[in-house]
CSV table of C-alpha atoms in Angstrom, one decimal:
chain,number,residue,atom,x,y,z
A,1,UNK,CA,-2.5,-4.2,-22.0
A,2,UNK,CA,-4.6,-7.2,-20.2
A,3,UNK,CA,-3.8,-9.2,-17.4
A,4,UNK,CA,-4.7,-12.3,-15.3
A,5,UNK,CA,-3.9,-11.9,-11.7
A,6,UNK,CA,-3.9,-14.2,-9.3
A,7,UNK,CA,-3.8,-14.5,-5.9
A,8,UNK,CA,-2.7,-17.9,-4.0
A,9,UNK,CA,-3.9,-18.7,-0.1
A,10,UNK,CA,-2.4,-20.9,1.1
A,11,UNK,CA,-4.2,-22.8,4.1
A,12,UNK,CA,-2.6,-22.2,7.7
A,13,UNK,CA,0.9,-21.3,5.9
A,14,UNK,CA,2.6,-20.5,9.6
A,15,UNK,CA,1.4,-23.6,11.3
A,16,UNK,CA,2.8,-25.7,9.0
A,17,UNK,CA,6.6,-25.2,8.0
A,18,UNK,CA,8.4,-28.1,8.4
A,19,UNK,CA,12.0,-27.1,10.6
A,20,UNK,CA,14.2,-29.5,9.6
A,21,UNK,CA,13.7,-28.5,5.7
A,22,UNK,CA,13.7,-24.5,7.1
A,23,UNK,CA,17.0,-25.2,9.2
A,24,UNK,CA,18.4,-27.0,5.0
A,25,UNK,CA,17.1,-24.0,3.1
A,26,UNK,CA,19.1,-21.8,5.7
A,27,UNK,CA,22.1,-23.5,5.6
A,28,UNK,CA,22.0,-23.0,1.6
A,29,UNK,CA,21.8,-19.3,2.1
A,30,UNK,CA,25.1,-19.3,4.1
A,31,UNK,CA,24.0,-19.3,7.9
A,32,UNK,CA,25.6,-21.4,10.3
A,33,UNK,CA,27.9,-22.4,13.0
A,34,UNK,CA,26.4,-20.4,15.6
A,35,UNK,CA,23.8,-18.3,13.8
A,36,UNK,CA,22.0,-21.2,12.3
A,37,UNK,CA,22.5,-23.5,16.0
A,38,UNK,CA,20.6,-20.4,17.6
A,39,UNK,CA,17.9,-19.9,14.7
A,40,UNK,CA,17.4,-24.3,16.0
A,41,UNK,CA,17.3,-23.9,19.2
A,42,UNK,CA,14.7,-21.1,18.7
A,43,UNK,CA,12.5,-23.0,16.7
A,44,UNK,CA,13.2,-26.3,18.6
A,45,UNK,CA,11.3,-27.8,22.0
A,46,UNK,CA,8.3,-25.1,21.6
A,47,UNK,CA,4.8,-26.5,23.1
A,48,UNK,CA,1.4,-25.2,23.3
A,49,UNK,CA,-0.3,-25.3,26.2
A,50,UNK,CA,-3.7,-26.7,25.7
A,51,UNK,CA,-4.3,-29.3,28.6
A,52,UNK,CA,-7.0,-32.0,28.3
A,53,UNK,CA,-7.5,-33.7,31.6
A,54,UNK,CA,-3.9,-34.4,32.7
A,55,UNK,CA,-2.1,-34.8,29.2
A,56,UNK,CA,-0.3,-31.8,27.9
A,57,UNK,CA,0.3,-31.3,24.1
A,58,UNK,CA,3.6,-32.4,22.5
A,59,UNK,CA,6.9,-30.3,21.3
A,60,UNK,CA,5.7,-28.3,18.1
A,61,UNK,CA,7.7,-30.3,15.2
A,62,UNK,CA,6.2,-27.6,12.4
A,63,UNK,CA,5.8,-23.6,12.5
A,64,UNK,CA,7.3,-20.5,13.1
A,65,UNK,CA,6.3,-18.3,15.4
A,66,UNK,CA,3.3,-15.8,14.2
A,67,UNK,CA,3.4,-12.3,15.3
A,68,UNK,CA,7.1,-12.4,15.8
A,69,UNK,CA,9.6,-10.3,13.5
A,70,UNK,CA,11.3,-13.2,12.2
A,71,UNK,CA,8.1,-15.5,11.8
A,72,UNK,CA,7.5,-14.0,8.4
A,73,UNK,CA,12.0,-14.1,7.6
A,74,UNK,CA,12.0,-17.4,8.0
A,75,UNK,CA,8.8,-17.9,6.0
A,76,UNK,CA,9.9,-16.6,2.9
A,77,UNK,CA,13.1,-17.9,3.5
A,78,UNK,CA,11.3,-21.7,3.4
A,79,UNK,CA,9.2,-20.8,0.6
A,80,UNK,CA,11.8,-19.0,-1.4
A,81,UNK,CA,12.6,-21.6,-4.2
A,82,UNK,CA,8.9,-21.2,-5.4
A,83,UNK,CA,10.0,-18.2,-6.8
A,84,UNK,CA,12.5,-20.4,-9.7
A,85,UNK,CA,9.5,-22.4,-10.2
A,86,UNK,CA,7.5,-19.5,-11.2
A,87,UNK,CA,11.5,-18.1,-13.1
A,88,UNK,CA,10.8,-21.3,-15.0
A,89,UNK,CA,6.8,-20.8,-15.9
A,90,UNK,CA,8.2,-17.0,-17.4
A,91,UNK,CA,5.1,-15.7,-15.0
A,92,UNK,CA,5.8,-12.3,-13.3
A,93,UNK,CA,5.1,-12.5,-9.2
A,94,UNK,CA,5.3,-11.0,-5.8
A,95,UNK,CA,5.6,-13.0,-2.9
A,96,UNK,CA,4.9,-11.2,0.8
A,97,UNK,CA,5.2,-13.7,3.4
A,98,UNK,CA,1.7,-15.9,3.0
A,99,UNK,CA,0.6,-14.1,0.1
A,100,UNK,CA,1.8,-14.6,-3.4
A,101,UNK,CA,0.5,-12.7,-6.4
A,102,UNK,CA,1.0,-14.0,-9.9
A,103,UNK,CA,0.7,-11.9,-12.9
A,104,UNK,CA,0.6,-12.8,-16.8
A,105,UNK,CA,-0.4,-10.2,-20.2
A,106,UNK,CA,-2.9,-11.7,-21.7
A,107,UNK,CA,-2.2,-12.2,-25.7
A,108,UNK,CA,-4.0,-15.2,-26.3
A,109,UNK,CA,-7.2,-16.5,-23.8
A,110,UNK,CA,-7.2,-20.2,-24.3
A,111,UNK,CA,-2.8,-20.5,-24.1
A,112,UNK,CA,-3.5,-18.4,-21.2
A,113,UNK,CA,-6.1,-21.2,-19.2
A,114,UNK,CA,-3.4,-23.5,-20.3
A,115,UNK,CA,-0.3,-22.0,-19.3
A,116,UNK,CA,-1.5,-21.2,-15.6
A,117,UNK,CA,-3.9,-24.1,-15.5
A,118,UNK,CA,-0.2,-26.2,-15.7
A,119,UNK,CA,1.5,-23.6,-13.6
A,120,UNK,CA,-0.4,-24.0,-10.5
A,121,UNK,CA,-0.6,-28.6,-10.8
A,122,UNK,CA,3.0,-27.8,-10.3
A,123,UNK,CA,2.3,-25.0,-7.5
A,124,UNK,CA,0.4,-27.7,-6.1
A,125,UNK,CA,3.2,-30.6,-5.6
A,126,UNK,CA,6.2,-28.4,-5.0
A,127,UNK,CA,2.9,-27.0,-1.9
A,128,UNK,CA,2.9,-31.1,-1.6
A,129,UNK,CA,6.8,-31.9,-1.2
A,130,UNK,CA,6.9,-28.7,1.4
A,131,UNK,CA,4.7,-29.9,3.8
A,132,UNK,CA,2.1,-26.6,2.3
A,133,UNK,CA,-1.3,-26.6,1.3
A,134,UNK,CA,-3.0,-24.3,-1.4
A,135,UNK,CA,-6.7,-23.4,-0.3
A,136,UNK,CA,-8.7,-24.2,-4.5
A,137,UNK,CA,-11.7,-22.4,-3.7
A,138,UNK,CA,-10.5,-19.8,-1.7
A,139,UNK,CA,-7.6,-18.6,-4.3
A,140,UNK,CA,-9.2,-15.7,-5.9
A,141,UNK,CA,-8.2,-14.5,-10.2
A,142,UNK,CA,-9.2,-11.1,-11.6
A,143,UNK,CA,-8.6,-9.4,-14.7
A,144,UNK,CA,-6.6,-6.1,-14.9
A,145,UNK,CA,-8.1,-4.0,-18.5
A,146,UNK,CA,-8.1,-0.8,-19.6
A,147,UNK,CA,-11.5,1.2,-20.4
A,148,UNK,CA,-10.7,0.4,-24.1
A,149,UNK,CA,-10.2,-3.2,-24.1
A,150,UNK,CA,-13.3,-5.7,-22.9
A,151,UNK,CA,-13.3,-8.8,-24.0
A,152,UNK,CA,-16.8,-11.3,-23.5
A,153,UNK,CA,-14.3,-13.9,-22.9
A,154,UNK,CA,-11.8,-12.6,-20.4
A,155,UNK,CA,-15.2,-11.9,-18.7
A,156,UNK,CA,-15.7,-16.0,-18.7
A,157,UNK,CA,-12.4,-17.2,-17.7
A,158,UNK,CA,-11.4,-19.6,-15.5
A,159,UNK,CA,-9.2,-22.0,-13.7
A,160,UNK,CA,-9.4,-25.8,-12.9
A,161,UNK,CA,-6.9,-26.3,-9.8
A,162,UNK,CA,-6.9,-29.2,-8.2
A,163,UNK,CA,-10.6,-30.3,-9.7
A,164,UNK,CA,-11.8,-26.9,-8.6
A,165,UNK,CA,-13.0,-24.4,-11.1
A,166,UNK,CA,-11.9,-21.1,-10.2
A,167,UNK,CA,-13.8,-18.2,-11.6
A,168,UNK,CA,-12.4,-14.9,-12.0
A,169,UNK,CA,-14.3,-12.2,-9.9
A,170,UNK,CA,-14.6,-8.9,-10.1
A,171,UNK,CA,-13.3,-7.3,-7.1
A,172,UNK,CA,-10.3,-9.2,-4.4
A,173,UNK,CA,-8.4,-8.2,-1.6
A,174,UNK,CA,-4.8,-7.6,-1.6
A,175,UNK,CA,-3.0,-7.0,1.5
A,176,UNK,CA,-5.7,-5.3,2.8
A,177,UNK,CA,-6.1,-3.3,-0.4
A,178,UNK,CA,-9.2,-3.4,-2.8
A,179,UNK,CA,-9.3,-3.1,-6.1
A,180,UNK,CA,-11.1,-4.0,-9.1
A,181,UNK,CA,-10.4,-5.5,-12.6
A,182,UNK,CA,-10.5,-1.2,-13.7
A,183,UNK,CA,-7.7,-0.3,-10.9
A,184,UNK,CA,-10.2,2.6,-10.1
A,185,UNK,CA,-10.2,1.5,-6.1
A,186,UNK,CA,-13.4,2.7,-6.1
A,187,UNK,CA,-14.0,-0.1,-3.9
A,188,UNK,CA,-10.9,0.6,-2.1
A,189,UNK,CA,-12.3,3.8,-0.7
A,190,UNK,CA,-15.9,2.7,-0.2
A,191,UNK,CA,-14.4,0.2,2.7
A,192,UNK,CA,-12.0,2.3,4.4
A,193,UNK,CA,-15.0,4.8,4.6
A,194,UNK,CA,-16.9,2.4,5.9
A,195,UNK,CA,-14.7,1.1,8.8
A,196,UNK,CA,-13.0,4.6,9.9
A,197,UNK,CA,-17.0,5.7,9.9
A,198,UNK,CA,-17.6,2.9,12.2
A,199,UNK,CA,-14.8,3.9,14.6
A,200,UNK,CA,-15.8,7.7,14.4
A,201,UNK,CA,-19.1,6.8,15.6
A,202,UNK,CA,-18.2,4.3,18.2
A,203,UNK,CA,-15.6,7.0,19.7
A,204,UNK,CA,-18.6,9.4,19.5
A,205,UNK,CA,-20.2,7.5,22.0
A,206,UNK,CA,-17.2,7.4,24.7
A,207,UNK,CA,-15.9,10.7,24.6
A,208,UNK,CA,-17.0,12.4,27.1
A,209,UNK,CA,-14.5,9.7,29.2
A,210,UNK,CA,-11.3,10.7,27.2
A,211,UNK,CA,-9.4,13.5,28.0
A,212,UNK,CA,-7.9,14.6,24.3
A,213,UNK,CA,-4.4,13.3,24.4
A,214,UNK,CA,-6.5,9.2,25.1
A,215,UNK,CA,-8.9,10.5,21.8
A,216,UNK,CA,-5.7,11.5,19.3
A,217,UNK,CA,-4.3,8.1,20.5
A,218,UNK,CA,-7.2,6.4,19.9
A,219,UNK,CA,-7.8,8.1,16.1
A,220,UNK,CA,-4.3,7.8,15.2
A,221,UNK,CA,-4.6,4.2,15.7
A,222,UNK,CA,-8.0,3.5,14.3
A,223,UNK,CA,-8.6,6.0,12.0
A,224,UNK,CA,-5.8,8.0,10.5
A,225,UNK,CA,-4.0,5.1,10.2
A,226,UNK,CA,-6.4,3.7,7.6
A,227,UNK,CA,-6.4,6.5,5.5
A,228,UNK,CA,-2.9,6.8,5.6
A,229,UNK,CA,-2.6,3.3,4.7
A,230,UNK,CA,-1.0,3.0,0.5
A,231,UNK,CA,-2.8,5.9,-0.1
A,232,UNK,CA,-0.6,6.5,-3.1
A,233,UNK,CA,-2.5,4.1,-4.8
A,234,UNK,CA,-4.9,7.1,-4.6
A,235,UNK,CA,-2.8,9.8,-6.9
A,236,UNK,CA,-5.1,10.7,-9.4
A,237,UNK,CA,-8.5,9.4,-8.8
A,238,UNK,CA,-11.0,12.1,-9.4
A,239,UNK,CA,-12.3,14.4,-7.0
A,240,UNK,CA,-15.7,12.7,-6.0
A,241,UNK,CA,-13.2,9.9,-4.8
A,242,UNK,CA,-10.9,12.3,-2.5
A,243,UNK,CA,-13.6,13.8,-1.3
A,244,UNK,CA,-15.2,10.9,0.6
A,245,UNK,CA,-11.7,10.2,2.6
A,246,UNK,CA,-11.0,13.9,3.3
A,247,UNK,CA,-14.8,13.5,5.0
A,248,UNK,CA,-13.5,11.6,7.4
A,249,UNK,CA,-10.7,14.0,8.3
A,250,UNK,CA,-13.6,16.8,8.8
A,251,UNK,CA,-15.4,14.5,10.7
A,252,UNK,CA,-12.4,13.0,13.3
A,253,UNK,CA,-12.0,16.9,13.8
A,254,UNK,CA,-15.5,17.7,14.5
A,255,UNK,CA,-15.2,15.2,16.6
A,256,UNK,CA,-11.9,15.8,19.0
A,257,UNK,CA,-12.6,19.6,19.1
A,258,UNK,CA,-16.4,18.1,20.1
A,259,UNK,CA,-18.4,20.5,16.8
A,260,UNK,CA,-22.0,20.3,15.3
A,261,UNK,CA,-22.6,18.6,11.9
A,262,UNK,CA,-21.7,21.1,9.4
A,263,UNK,CA,-19.5,23.1,10.7
A,264,UNK,CA,-17.1,24.7,8.7
A,265,UNK,CA,-13.3,22.5,9.5
A,266,UNK,CA,-10.5,23.9,8.0
A,267,UNK,CA,-9.4,26.7,10.4
A,268,UNK,CA,-9.4,23.1,13.1
A,269,UNK,CA,-7.8,20.8,10.8
A,270,UNK,CA,-5.0,23.8,10.3
A,271,UNK,CA,-4.5,23.6,14.1
A,272,UNK,CA,-4.2,20.1,14.1
A,273,UNK,CA,-1.4,20.9,11.5
A,274,UNK,CA,-3.3,17.5,9.4
A,275,UNK,CA,-2.6,18.1,6.2
A,276,UNK,CA,-5.8,17.5,3.5
A,277,UNK,CA,-5.9,14.1,1.6
A,278,UNK,CA,-4.4,15.3,-1.5
A,279,UNK,CA,-1.2,16.9,0.4
A,280,UNK,CA,-1.8,13.1,2.4
A,281,UNK,CA,-1.0,11.6,-0.7
A,282,UNK,CA,2.5,13.7,-1.8
A,283,UNK,CA,3.7,13.1,1.6
A,284,UNK,CA,3.6,9.5,1.6
A,285,UNK,CA,4.8,9.4,-1.9
A,286,UNK,CA,7.6,11.7,-1.8
A,287,UNK,CA,9.1,9.9,1.3
A,288,UNK,CA,8.7,6.7,-0.7
A,289,UNK,CA,11.1,7.5,-4.0
A,290,UNK,CA,12.8,9.2,-1.4
A,291,UNK,CA,14.0,5.9,0.4
A,292,UNK,CA,14.4,4.3,-2.8
A,293,UNK,CA,16.9,6.9,-4.2
A,294,UNK,CA,19.0,6.9,-1.0
A,295,UNK,CA,18.9,3.8,0.1
A,296,UNK,CA,17.4,1.6,-3.4
A,297,UNK,CA,15.0,-0.6,-1.8
A,298,UNK,CA,12.7,-1.7,-3.3
A,299,UNK,CA,14.3,-2.4,-5.4
A,300,UNK,CA,11.5,-2.4,-7.9
A,301,UNK,CA,10.8,0.8,-7.7
A,302,UNK,CA,14.4,1.7,-7.3
A,303,UNK,CA,14.6,0.8,-10.9
A,304,UNK,CA,11.8,3.3,-12.1
A,305,UNK,CA,14.3,6.1,-10.8
A,306,UNK,CA,16.5,7.3,-12.7
A,307,UNK,CA,18.5,11.0,-13.8
A,308,UNK,CA,18.7,11.7,-17.4
A,309,UNK,CA,23.0,12.1,-16.5
A,310,UNK,CA,22.4,8.3,-15.5
A,311,UNK,CA,20.3,7.2,-18.5
A,312,UNK,CA,22.4,9.3,-21.6
A,313,UNK,CA,26.0,8.9,-19.7
A,314,UNK,CA,26.9,13.2,-19.9
A,315,UNK,CA,27.9,15.2,-17.5
A,316,UNK,CA,26.0,17.3,-15.6
A,317,UNK,CA,27.4,20.9,-14.5
A,318,UNK,CA,25.4,21.5,-11.6
A,319,UNK,CA,24.0,19.5,-8.9
A,320,UNK,CA,20.6,20.2,-9.6
A,321,UNK,CA,20.6,18.4,-13.1
A,322,UNK,CA,22.6,15.5,-11.4
A,323,UNK,CA,19.3,14.9,-8.8
A,324,UNK,CA,16.5,15.8,-11.0
A,325,UNK,CA,15.1,12.6,-12.3
A,326,UNK,CA,14.1,11.3,-15.5
A,327,UNK,CA,10.3,12.1,-16.1
A,328,UNK,CA,8.6,9.5,-19.6
A,329,UNK,CA,7.6,11.4,-22.2
A,330,UNK,CA,3.6,9.9,-22.8
A,331,UNK,CA,3.4,8.1,-25.9
A,332,UNK,CA,-0.6,8.7,-25.7
A,333,UNK,CA,-3.3,9.8,-23.2
A,334,UNK,CA,-3.8,6.7,-20.3
A,335,UNK,CA,-5.8,6.9,-17.3
A,336,UNK,CA,-3.7,4.2,-16.8
A,337,UNK,CA,0.1,5.9,-17.7
A,338,UNK,CA,-0.8,9.0,-16.0
A,339,UNK,CA,-1.4,7.2,-12.6
A,340,UNK,CA,1.8,4.9,-12.4
A,341,UNK,CA,4.4,5.4,-10.0
A,342,UNK,CA,6.9,6.0,-13.2
A,343,UNK,CA,5.0,9.1,-15.1
A,344,UNK,CA,4.1,10.2,-11.2
A,345,UNK,CA,7.4,9.9,-8.8
A,346,UNK,CA,9.6,11.7,-11.2
A,347,UNK,CA,7.1,15.3,-11.9
A,348,UNK,CA,6.1,15.4,-8.5
A,349,UNK,CA,10.0,14.8,-7.2
A,350,UNK,CA,11.2,17.6,-9.2
A,351,UNK,CA,9.0,20.0,-7.8
A,352,UNK,CA,11.0,19.8,-5.0
A,353,UNK,CA,13.8,22.4,-3.8
A,354,UNK,CA,16.8,21.4,-4.9
A,355,UNK,CA,17.7,21.8,-0.3
A,356,UNK,CA,15.4,18.9,0.1
A,357,UNK,CA,16.5,16.3,-2.8
A,358,UNK,CA,19.5,16.9,-1.3
A,359,UNK,CA,19.3,15.5,2.6
A,360,UNK,CA,20.7,12.3,4.0
A,361,UNK,CA,18.1,12.5,6.7
A,362,UNK,CA,14.7,10.3,6.2
A,363,UNK,CA,13.2,12.3,9.6
A,364,UNK,CA,15.0,15.6,8.4
A,365,UNK,CA,13.4,14.8,4.8
A,366,UNK,CA,10.5,14.1,6.2
A,367,UNK,CA,9.7,17.2,8.9
A,368,UNK,CA,10.6,19.6,6.1
A,369,UNK,CA,8.7,18.0,3.4
A,370,UNK,CA,5.5,18.0,5.8
A,371,UNK,CA,5.9,21.6,6.7
A,372,UNK,CA,6.6,22.8,2.9
A,373,UNK,CA,3.1,20.8,2.0
A,374,UNK,CA,1.3,22.5,4.9
A,375,UNK,CA,2.3,25.7,3.8
A,376,UNK,CA,1.2,24.6,-0.1
A,377,UNK,CA,-2.1,23.6,1.6
A,378,UNK,CA,-3.7,25.6,3.4
A,379,UNK,CA,-3.7,29.8,3.8
A,380,UNK,CA,-3.4,30.7,6.4
A,381,UNK,CA,-4.5,34.3,6.7
A,382,UNK,CA,-8.2,33.1,5.6
A,383,UNK,CA,-8.1,29.5,6.8
A,384,UNK,CA,-9.1,28.3,3.9
A,385,UNK,CA,-7.4,25.0,1.5
A,386,UNK,CA,-5.2,26.2,-1.3
A,387,UNK,CA,-6.5,26.2,-4.8
A,388,UNK,CA,-4.3,22.9,-6.1
A,389,UNK,CA,-5.9,21.2,-3.4
A,390,UNK,CA,-9.5,21.8,-3.3
A,391,UNK,CA,-12.1,18.7,-4.0
């Protein structure tokens, strides 16, 4: 299947939210009486401390505070009607604060161009009414296609937005993740490795001034957070790509213990209680599945997880059967299918012990999951990585 992904870019989105229109939206969502007055007071009479001579800037009549907890929530409420417009055009989409992604399956290239240009024209009109502005020259489009289906026409796809011609690109950045048309995440891993190596070099230069506690805090903030960010997307990737990320963990361990380059790091990773990269991916994925099953959120993932008993209407005798997830049967071999959440998640979750799947506490589940993966990842007697997690 070949699809078109459009990533809309808004100009100064949070700063242009009209307070009166936002209050109207909140009222429509049944935020009324004291709660509505409180939010109105929260938004009103804000001033910027910009001073020119003896003049101070006037109170703000638009915008929501950035960096606040309520900022993204209020902006989402403000732009919620955009979802109805996109549904009317039959276009799948995701909205996250000021990031909007549109997805459409390409059956006929010319029909797709007409559909998207018509849609983007309506989106522009909608934004004018909401006092928002679409950055035509910053909006990106990319073709997502399988390896078996490449059409030269699709590579030349371009859209006309407000008189500006928008050509398809080979790589895009979406919520901090880089990916290309084949979804192999090579560019994403390249960027993660590049940034982490930059921070490792900087930490080497100041290491002698830091104690171990401060050094670990900086490493967790600057390096491990990037290694773990959205790493569930890397499930099923070839070992040669994952090995690049594992090298970052190895270099970081040498930094902490002040080891010479090339020193084997597995014993030190064990001492730090760090999982190898494959196990880190499994940890994040299992935790995501657990939260989706227990709390039903996010619903677009929870809907992909179901038990055979719930699907068939049959009553199972054992608790184990009741907690198992239905594993889809692949119709044909496909790298996309084998790496998809609906394929990988049930298979991985069903391998967990029944006692873990019965937990109700997220913290308890995380603790037991980390212990199990740590035991599976390392041969503690030999101080080596087990075969299943080797790269």
